[in-house]
Amino acid sequence: ACGGFFCSQVPIEQSGETIIFGVDKDEAKVTATIQINYQGEAKDFAWVIPVMSAPEISLAPQAMFQNIRSQTDPQYYLNWDDENGECWYAVPMANEGFDSADPESSGGVEVVDEQEVGPYQTVTLKSESAEELHAWLDENDFDQPESAIPLIQHYLDQGMFFVAMKLKQDASAGDIQPVTLKMDEDAPCVPLVLTQIAATPDMPVLAYVMGDMRAIPTNWFHVEINEKKIDWINYGQNYEEVLTMAIDEAAGHGFVTEYAGSSEFLKKSLWWEGRFDVDKLATKTNPEAFLMELLSQGFPRDAQMQGLIKKHIPKPDDVPAGCETDQEFYTWNLEECLQHMPEDWTFDPAAFIADLEERVIGALQEAQAIFDQHGYLTRLKTTVSPDEMTRDPFFAFNPELEDVSNIHQATATADCDPDTGTATNMVITLENGESITIEGEVQIWGGPLPEGYAADEPAASKIVLMGESGQGQEVARSRAGEVDSRLDSEDPSMVQSDLEAGVHDEPAVSTGGGGGGGCQGGPSSAPFMAALALLALALIRRR
């Protein structure tokens, strides 16, 4: 409502990992754009990423994640078949759903590359010893807990590089923004083994895979949610809970496809020729006029822009009442608040524009190029706890699978009492023709589900091991743990063959997942598995 840069922000997921992959199989190129979520002091920020090859690193805009997420969030609509108009109908709502380094090689650690990227100091490292790499990181202010050593060795044993990032000395935590890694690989993977150091229970992991067909997990299960468990009355507000339950039924190693289809809606969503007029901005030498011009031109209203505003128009430590909050200082009372700036402070629009061109405009252009390059988008989600981060999930493509809509609808019938907002004899019919009968009285004005609703229903309607062709092999819920354990060390195609032959058809007690395999796969993996790119977010806060 206030119209400024310090209100009406789009919320972001603060407790998980979100990565946008762009895959060009013909050119054997993968880009991974990673959302960095961090709360703390700038001096405490350290970020370590295992990668298969030394990447090109560039900045990315937060708007890239906002745009792609808002268009693909799962939504649940309940339509009332109500001839008498006595059943209350609500507007459906979308379900809401992370000192310069020493450039010389030392102690068995090779510095492959070092560069400054926006607010970051980055260094790409290679070593054979996790202990020596860990010591190098600590000595150069990329402090890591000792518990990271065996996890680091897990990736070094596969010939991995590590990219380490921290904020430059003059940067603040508000300067943190997403980054894009460009690598010479042909398929994406999310190494969760290292992530377990900083993970929380049931941490959401959201992977957007852009290519020319639908993407699938190959060494994790593909899970379909049983929509009978969904709270249709309240438009799917229990979706995250049901998703987590479904993943747990798949031995904790599964992804749900939340959207698969055309990415046409992303065209011209971030950048188009003539979107911004920096020449006009340069004429605004007054800070207030400069901010108003930024707003009128539609610059993103996000934390990244807030950081730039605070950098170039720093709020003094000592300000009077009416200028104390960011909303007061930058939005409502800026003209008056600027009178309390230090006498030696001057506004430098040229410096502000230089930052905008590098960190906003350039990042938006590059992000739009990634969107425009790929015509198909798959959104895959899981929730995973630290003890389940034992095997790195990777993805491939399957041209034989159908699209998946993020819009889910069901139809309800009931005997309704408009005076009390209650219904009896309620039946919800799903799009697949199955139905849910709710006995007793139901509050249909946003009330809770009846006790015991769908209690006997599993959360996962299907658990499937997918391949690069066909519809995959369904896995019995009782055998999910057994099959999952094989995927720790065996080629998924061999496991699929046994499933097709009925090896795992007999009921068994689920045993859960086993030890961890990396993105390069175990000793029996097919050659293509050894070529997969390893791209990960492992946000590590200093001890």
C-alpha positions in Angstrom: 0.0 0.0 0.0 2.9 2.4 0.7 4.3 2.0 -2.8 7.9 2.1 -1.7 10.8 -0.3 -1.8 10.5 -1.2 1.9 7.0 -2.7 1.9 4.9 -5.1 -0.1 7.8 -7.5 -0.6 7.3 -11.0 -2.0 8.1 -13.5 0.7 10.8 -16.2 0.0 11.4 -19.6 1.5 13.9 -19.0 4.4 14.6 -22.6 5.4 15.3 -24.6 2.3 17.2 -24.9 -1.0 15.9 -23.6 -4.3 17.8 -24.2 -7.5 16.9 -23.4 -11.1 18.8 -25.6 -13.6 19.1 -24.9 -17.2 20.3 -28.0 -19.2 21.6 -27.9 -22.8 22.4 -31.5 -23.6 23.6 -30.8 -27.1 26.2 -28.4 -25.9 26.8 -30.4 -22.6 26.2 -27.2 -20.6 24.4 -26.8 -17.3 23.6 -23.6 -15.4 22.5 -23.7 -11.8 21.0 -20.6 -10.3 20.9 -20.9 -6.6 18.9 -18.9 -4.1 20.9 -17.9 -1.0 19.0 -17.5 2.2 20.9 -16.1 5.1 20.2 -14.3 8.3 23.2 -13.1 10.4 26.2 -10.8 10.3 28.1 -10.2 7.0 31.4 -11.3 8.6 29.9 -14.7 9.5 28.7 -15.5 6.0 30.6 -18.4 4.3 29.2 -20.6 1.5 30.7 -23.8 0.1 29.5 -25.6 -3.1 30.9 -28.9 -4.5 31.0 -28.8 -8.3 32.3 -31.2 -11.0 34.3 -28.6 -12.9 35.5 -25.0 -12.4 32.4 -22.9 -13.1 31.8 -19.4 -14.4 30.1 -17.5 -11.7 27.7 -14.5 -12.1 25.0 -12.7 -10.2 21.3 -13.6 -10.6 18.2 -11.6 -9.5 15.8 -12.6 -6.7 13.0 -11.9 -9.2 14.0 -15.0 -11.1 12.8 -17.1 -8.3 9.7 -15.0 -7.5 8.5 -15.2 -11.1 9.0 -18.9 -11.6 7.5 -19.8 -8.2 4.4 -17.7 -8.4 3.5 -19.3 -11.8 4.0 -22.9 -10.6 2.9 -23.1 -7.0 0.4 -25.9 -6.4 -3.2 -24.7 -6.1 -6.2 -26.6 -5.0 -9.7 -25.5 -6.0 -13.0 -26.9 -4.6 -15.9 -26.2 -6.8 -19.4 -26.6 -5.3 -22.1 -28.4 -7.3 -24.9 -26.5 -5.5 -28.1 -26.1 -7.4 -29.8 -24.3 -4.5 -27.0 -21.9 -3.8 -26.9 -22.8 -0.1 -23.3 -23.9 0.1 -20.8 -21.2 0.7 -18.2 -20.7 -2.0 -14.9 -18.9 -1.5 -12.4 -17.5 -4.0 -9.7 -20.1 -4.4 -6.3 -19.1 -3.0 -2.9 -20.3 -4.1 -1.0 -22.5 -1.7 2.2 -20.8 -0.3 4.6 -22.9 -0.3 18.2 -19.8 1.1 39.8 -10.2 3.6 40.5 -11.6 0.1 41.4 -15.2 -0.1 45.1 -16.1 -0.5 45.5 -16.7 -4.3 48.5 -19.0 -3.8 48.4 -22.7 -3.5 49.2 -24.0 0.0 49.3 -27.2 2.0 48.0 -29.5 -0.8 45.2 -27.2 -1.8 45.2 -25.8 -5.4 43.5 -22.4 -6.0 42.1 -23.0 -9.5 40.4 -19.6 -9.9 39.7 -16.5 -7.8 37.4 -13.7 -8.7 35.1 -10.9 -7.4 31.5 -11.3 -8.3 29.3 -8.4 -7.2 29.5 -8.4 -3.4 31.3 -11.8 -3.2 34.9 -12.9 -3.0 34.9 -16.3 -4.7 37.6 -19.0 -4.9 37.6 -22.3 -6.7 39.7 -25.0 -5.0 40.9 -28.5 -5.7 42.6 -30.9 -3.2 43.0 -34.6 -2.4 42.7 -34.1 1.4 39.6 -33.0 3.2 41.7 -32.1 6.3 44.0 -29.8 4.3 41.0 -28.3 2.4 39.2 -27.8 5.7 42.3 -26.1 7.2 42.7 -23.8 4.2 39.0 -22.8 4.4 39.3 -21.9 8.1 42.6 -20.1 7.7 41.0 -17.9 4.9 37.9 -17.1 6.9 35.6 -19.6 5.3 35.1 -21.3 8.6 33.6 -24.8 8.5 32.7 -27.2 11.4 35.0 -30.2 11.8 32.0 -32.4 11.1 32.2 -31.2 7.5 35.6 -33.1 6.9 34.2 -36.5 6.0 31.5 -34.9 3.9 34.1 -32.9 2.0 36.2 -36.1 1.5 33.1 -37.7 0.1 33.2 -35.3 -2.8 37.0 -35.1 -3.1 37.1 -38.8 -3.6 35.0 -38.2 -6.8 37.5 -35.6 -8.1 35.3 -32.7 -7.2 36.2 -29.0 -7.1 34.8 -26.7 -4.3 33.7 -23.1 -4.8 33.9 -21.0 -1.6 32.2 -17.7 -1.3 32.1 -14.9 1.3 31.2 -11.3 1.3 33.8 -8.6 0.6 34.9 -6.4 3.4 32.7 -3.5 2.5 29.6 -5.6 1.9 26.7 -6.2 4.2 24.4 -9.1 4.7 21.8 -7.1 2.7 24.1 -7.4 -0.4 23.5 -11.1 -0.6 21.8 -12.2 -3.8 21.5 -15.4 -5.9 24.3 -16.6 -8.1 24.5 -18.6 -11.3 27.1 -21.3 -12.0 27.8 -22.2 -15.6 29.5 -25.5 -16.1 30.6 -27.9 -18.8 28.3 -30.8 -17.9 25.1 -32.3 -19.4 22.8 -33.0 -16.5 22.0 -31.6 -13.0 22.3 -33.1 -9.6 21.8 -31.7 -6.0 24.5 -33.0 -3.6 22.7 -33.1 -0.3 25.4 -35.0 1.5 27.3 -31.8 2.3 24.1 -29.9 2.9 23.3 -32.0 6.0 25.7 -29.9 8.1 23.3 -26.9 8.0 20.0 -28.7 7.3 16.8 -28.6 9.4 14.3 -31.5 9.8 12.1 -31.9 6.7 13.9 -29.2 4.9 12.2 -28.3 1.6 14.3 -28.7 -1.6 12.9 -27.2 -4.7 14.5 -27.9 -8.1 13.3 -26.3 -11.3 14.8 -28.1 -14.3 14.6 -26.3 -17.7 15.2 -28.2 -20.9 13.2 -29.3 -23.9 11.2 -32.1 -22.2 10.1 -33.3 -18.8 12.7 -34.0 -16.1 12.7 -36.9 -13.7 14.7 -38.0 -10.7 16.6 -41.2 -11.6 18.2 -42.5 -8.4 15.4 -41.2 -6.1 11.7 -42.2 -6.4 9.1 -40.2 -8.2 6.1 -39.8 -5.8 2.5 -39.0 -6.6 0.4 -37.5 -3.8 -2.8 -39.1 -2.8 -5.3 -36.3 -3.2 -7.7 -37.9 -0.8 -5.4 -36.7 2.0 -5.7 -33.1 0.8 -7.8 -30.6 2.8 -9.9 -29.5 -0.1 -12.2 -27.5 2.1 -9.4 -25.1 3.0 -7.8 -25.2 -0.5 -4.9 -27.5 0.3 -3.5 -25.8 3.4 -2.2 -29.2 4.5 -0.3 -29.8 1.2 3.2 -29.5 2.7 2.3 -32.0 5.5 0.9 -34.5 3.0 3.9 -34.1 0.7 6.3 -34.8 3.6 4.3 -37.9 4.6 4.3 -39.1 1.0 8.1 -38.7 0.7 8.6 -40.6 4.0 6.6 -43.5 2.6 9.2 -43.6 -0.2 12.0 -44.2 2.3 12.7 -40.4 2.5 14.1 -40.3 -1.0 11.5 -39.1 -3.4 10.4 -36.0 -5.4 6.9 -34.9 -6.3 6.5 -33.2 -9.7 4.5 -30.1 -9.0 4.5 -28.7 -12.5 5.7 -30.0 -15.9 5.0 -28.1 -19.1 5.7 -25.1 -21.3 7.9 -22.3 -19.9 6.3 -19.8 -22.4 5.0 -17.8 -19.4 8.6 -16.9 -18.5 9.3 -15.1 -21.8 9.8 -11.4 -21.3 9.0 -11.8 -17.6 12.3 -10.3 -16.3 13.8 -8.3 -19.1 12.9 -6.8 -22.4 14.5 -4.1 -24.6 13.9 -0.7 -23.2 12.6 -1.8 -19.8 14.9 0.6 -17.9 16.1 4.1 -18.8 19.4 4.7 -17.0 20.0 8.0 -18.9 16.9 9.4 -17.3 18.0 8.1 -13.9 21.3 9.9 -14.3 19.5 13.2 -14.4 18.0 12.6 -10.9 20.6 14.1 -8.6 18.2 14.4 -5.7 17.9 11.1 -3.7 14.2 11.3 -3.3 13.7 12.0 -7.1 16.1 9.1 -7.8 14.1 6.6 -5.7 10.8 7.8 -7.3 12.2 7.3 -10.8 13.3 3.8 -9.8 9.8 3.1 -8.7 8.2 4.6 -11.8 10.5 2.5 -14.0 9.5 -0.7 -12.2 12.8 -1.8 -10.7 12.4 -4.9 -8.5 11.1 -4.3 -5.0 13.1 -6.9 -3.1 15.8 -7.3 -0.5 18.5 -6.9 -3.2 17.2 -3.4 -4.1 16.9 -2.5 -0.5 20.6 -3.4 0.0 21.6 -1.0 -2.8 19.4 1.8 -1.5 20.9 1.4 2.0 24.4 1.4 0.5 24.0 4.6 -1.5 21.6 6.4 0.9 22.8 5.1 4.3 20.5 5.9 7.2 22.4 7.6 10.0 22.7 6.0 13.4 21.2 9.0 15.1 17.9 10.0 13.5 14.9 11.7 15.1 11.4 10.2 15.6 9.7 9.8 12.3 12.9 8.6 10.6 13.8 5.6 12.7 12.3 2.7 10.6 13.2 1.9 7.0 9.6 2.7 6.0 9.8 6.1 7.7 13.2 7.0 6.4 13.1 5.8 2.8 9.4 5.9 2.0 7.3 8.3 4.0 9.6 11.1 5.3 12.7 10.9 3.1 12.8 14.6 2.3 12.8 15.5 6.0 15.0 12.7 7.1 17.8 13.6 4.6 18.3 16.8 6.6 19.9 14.6 9.3 22.5 13.1 7.0 26.2 13.7 7.9 27.6 17.0 6.5 30.2 15.2 4.4 27.7 12.9 2.7 26.7 13.5 -0.9 24.5 11.4 -3.1 26.3 9.9 -6.1 23.7 8.8 -8.7 26.5 7.6 -11.1 27.8 5.1 -8.5 24.3 3.9 -7.8 23.6 3.4 -11.5 26.9 1.4 -11.9 25.7 -1.0 -9.2 22.3 -1.2 -10.8 23.8 -2.1 -14.1 25.9 -4.9 -12.7 23.7 -6.3 -9.9 20.2 -5.7 -11.2 20.0 -4.9 -15.0 22.8 -7.3 -16.0 21.5 -10.0 -13.7 18.0 -9.7 -15.1 19.3 -9.9 -18.7 21.3 -13.0 -18.0 18.4 -14.6 -16.1 16.0 -13.9 -19.0 18.5 -15.5 -21.4 18.3 -18.7 -19.3 14.5 -18.6 -19.4 14.4 -17.9 -23.1 16.8 -20.7 -24.0 14.6 -23.5 -22.7 11.0 -24.2 -23.7 10.0 -26.7 -21.0 10.0 -26.5 -17.2 9.7 -29.2 -14.6 9.3 -28.3 -10.9 10.2 -31.0 -8.5 10.0 -30.8 -4.7 11.0 -32.9 -1.7 11.4 -32.5 2.0 14.5 -34.1 3.5 16.0 -34.3 7.0 19.8 -34.5 7.7 19.7 -38.2 8.4 18.1 -38.8 5.0 20.8 -36.8 3.2 22.7 -40.0 2.4 22.5 -40.0 -1.4 22.7 -37.2 -3.9 19.6 -37.0 -6.2 20.2 -36.4 -9.9 17.9 -35.8 -12.8 17.5 -36.8 -16.4 14.8 -36.3 -19.1 12.0 -38.5 -20.3 10.2 -37.5 -23.5 7.4 -40.0 -23.1 5.8 -38.5 -19.9 2.8 -36.2 -19.9 2.6 -32.7 -18.7 1.7 -32.0 -15.0 -0.6 -29.1 -14.1 -0.1 -27.2 -10.8 -3.8 -26.5 -10.8 -5.9 -29.2 -9.0 -9.7 -29.2 -8.9 -12.4 -31.2 -7.2 -16.2 -30.9 -7.0 -18.2 -31.0 -3.8 -21.8 -31.8 -3.1 -23.5 -31.6 0.3 -26.6 -30.7 2.2 -25.8 -27.2 3.4 -27.2 -24.9 6.1 -26.3 -21.3 5.1 -27.3 -20.0 8.5 -24.7 -22.1 10.4 -22.1 -22.6 7.6 -22.2 -26.3 8.0 -22.7 -29.2 5.6 -23.7 -32.9 6.0 -23.5 -35.8 3.5 -20.5 -34.2 1.9 -18.9 -35.9 -1.1 -15.8 -34.6 -2.8 -15.1 -36.0 -6.3 -11.5 -35.8 -7.6 -10.5 -35.2 -11.2 -9.5 -38.9 -11.5 -13.1 -39.9 -10.6 -12.3 -41.1 -7.1 -14.4 -39.6 -4.3 -14.2 -38.8 -0.6 -17.3 -39.1 1.6 -17.2 -37.1 4.8 -19.7 -38.4 7.4 -21.2 -36.0 10.0 -21.2 -32.3 10.1 -18.6 -30.2 8.3 -17.8 -26.5 8.9 -17.4 -25.2 5.3 -16.4 -21.6 6.1 -12.7 -22.4 6.6 -13.2 -24.8 9.5 -11.0 -27.7 10.4 -11.4 -31.1 8.8 -13.3 -33.7 10.8 -11.2 -35.8 13.2 -9.9 -38.9 11.4 -10.3 -37.4 7.9 -8.7 -39.8 5.4 -6.8 -41.4 8.3 -6.6 -44.8 6.6 -5.4 -43.4 3.3 -1.7 -43.5 2.4 -0.1 -40.1 1.6 1.5 -41.4 -1.6 -0.8 -42.8 -4.3 2.2 -44.1 -6.3 5.9 -44.6 -5.7 7.7 -45.0 -9.0 11.3 -45.5 -10.1 11.6 -43.5 -13.3 13.9 -43.9 -16.3 14.7 -42.0 -19.5 11.9 -43.8 -21.3 8.6 -45.4 -20.5 6.3 -44.7 -17.5 8.7 -46.1 -14.9 8.3 -49.1 -12.5 5.9 -48.8 -9.6 7.3 -49.9 -6.2 5.2 -51.4 -3.5 5.1 -49.2 -0.4 6.2 -52.1 1.7 9.3 -52.6 -0.5 10.3 -49.0 -0.9 13.1 -49.2 1.8 14.5 -52.3 0.2 14.6 -50.9 -3.3 15.9 -47.6 -2.0 18.9 -49.4 -0.3 19.9 -50.9 -3.7 19.9 -47.4 -5.2 22.8 -46.5 -2.9 25.2 -48.5 -4.9 23.5 -49.9 -8.0 22.7 -48.5 -11.4 19.0 -47.5 -11.3 18.4 -49.2 -14.7 19.4 -52.5 -13.1 17.0 -52.0 -10.3 14.3 -51.0 -12.8 14.9 -54.3 -14.7 14.4 -56.3 -11.5 11.2 -54.4 -10.7 9.9 -55.2 -14.2 10.8 -58.8 -13.6 8.8 -58.9 -10.4 11.8 -59.4 -8.1 10.4 -56.9 -5.5 6.7 -57.9 -5.9 6.4 -59.8 -2.6 5.4 -57.8 0.5 8.1 -56.9 2.8 8.7 -54.6 5.8 10.3 -51.3 4.7 13.8 -50.9 6.1 14.6 -47.3 5.1 17.4 -46.0 3.1 21.1 -46.9 3.4 24.4 -45.2 3.1 25.3 -42.4 0.8 26.3 -42.4 -2.8 27.4 -39.3 -4.7 26.2 -37.9 -7.9 28.7 -39.9 -9.8 27.0 -43.1 -8.6 28.3 -46.3 -7.1 30.7 -48.8 -8.5 28.0 -50.4 -10.7 26.8 -47.1 -12.2 26.4 -46.7 -15.9 28.9 -44.4 -17.6 26.4 -41.6 -18.1 25.9 -41.4 -14.3 29.6 -40.6 -13.9 29.2 -37.5 -16.1 26.5 -35.8 -14.1 27.1 -32.3 -12.9 27.2 -31.8 -9.1 25.6 -28.5 -8.1 24.6 -27.8 -4.5 23.7 -25.2 -1.9 25.3 -25.9 1.4 24.9 -22.7 3.5 27.4 -22.8 6.4 27.3 -20.3 9.2 30.6 -19.8 11.0 31.0 -21.4 14.3 
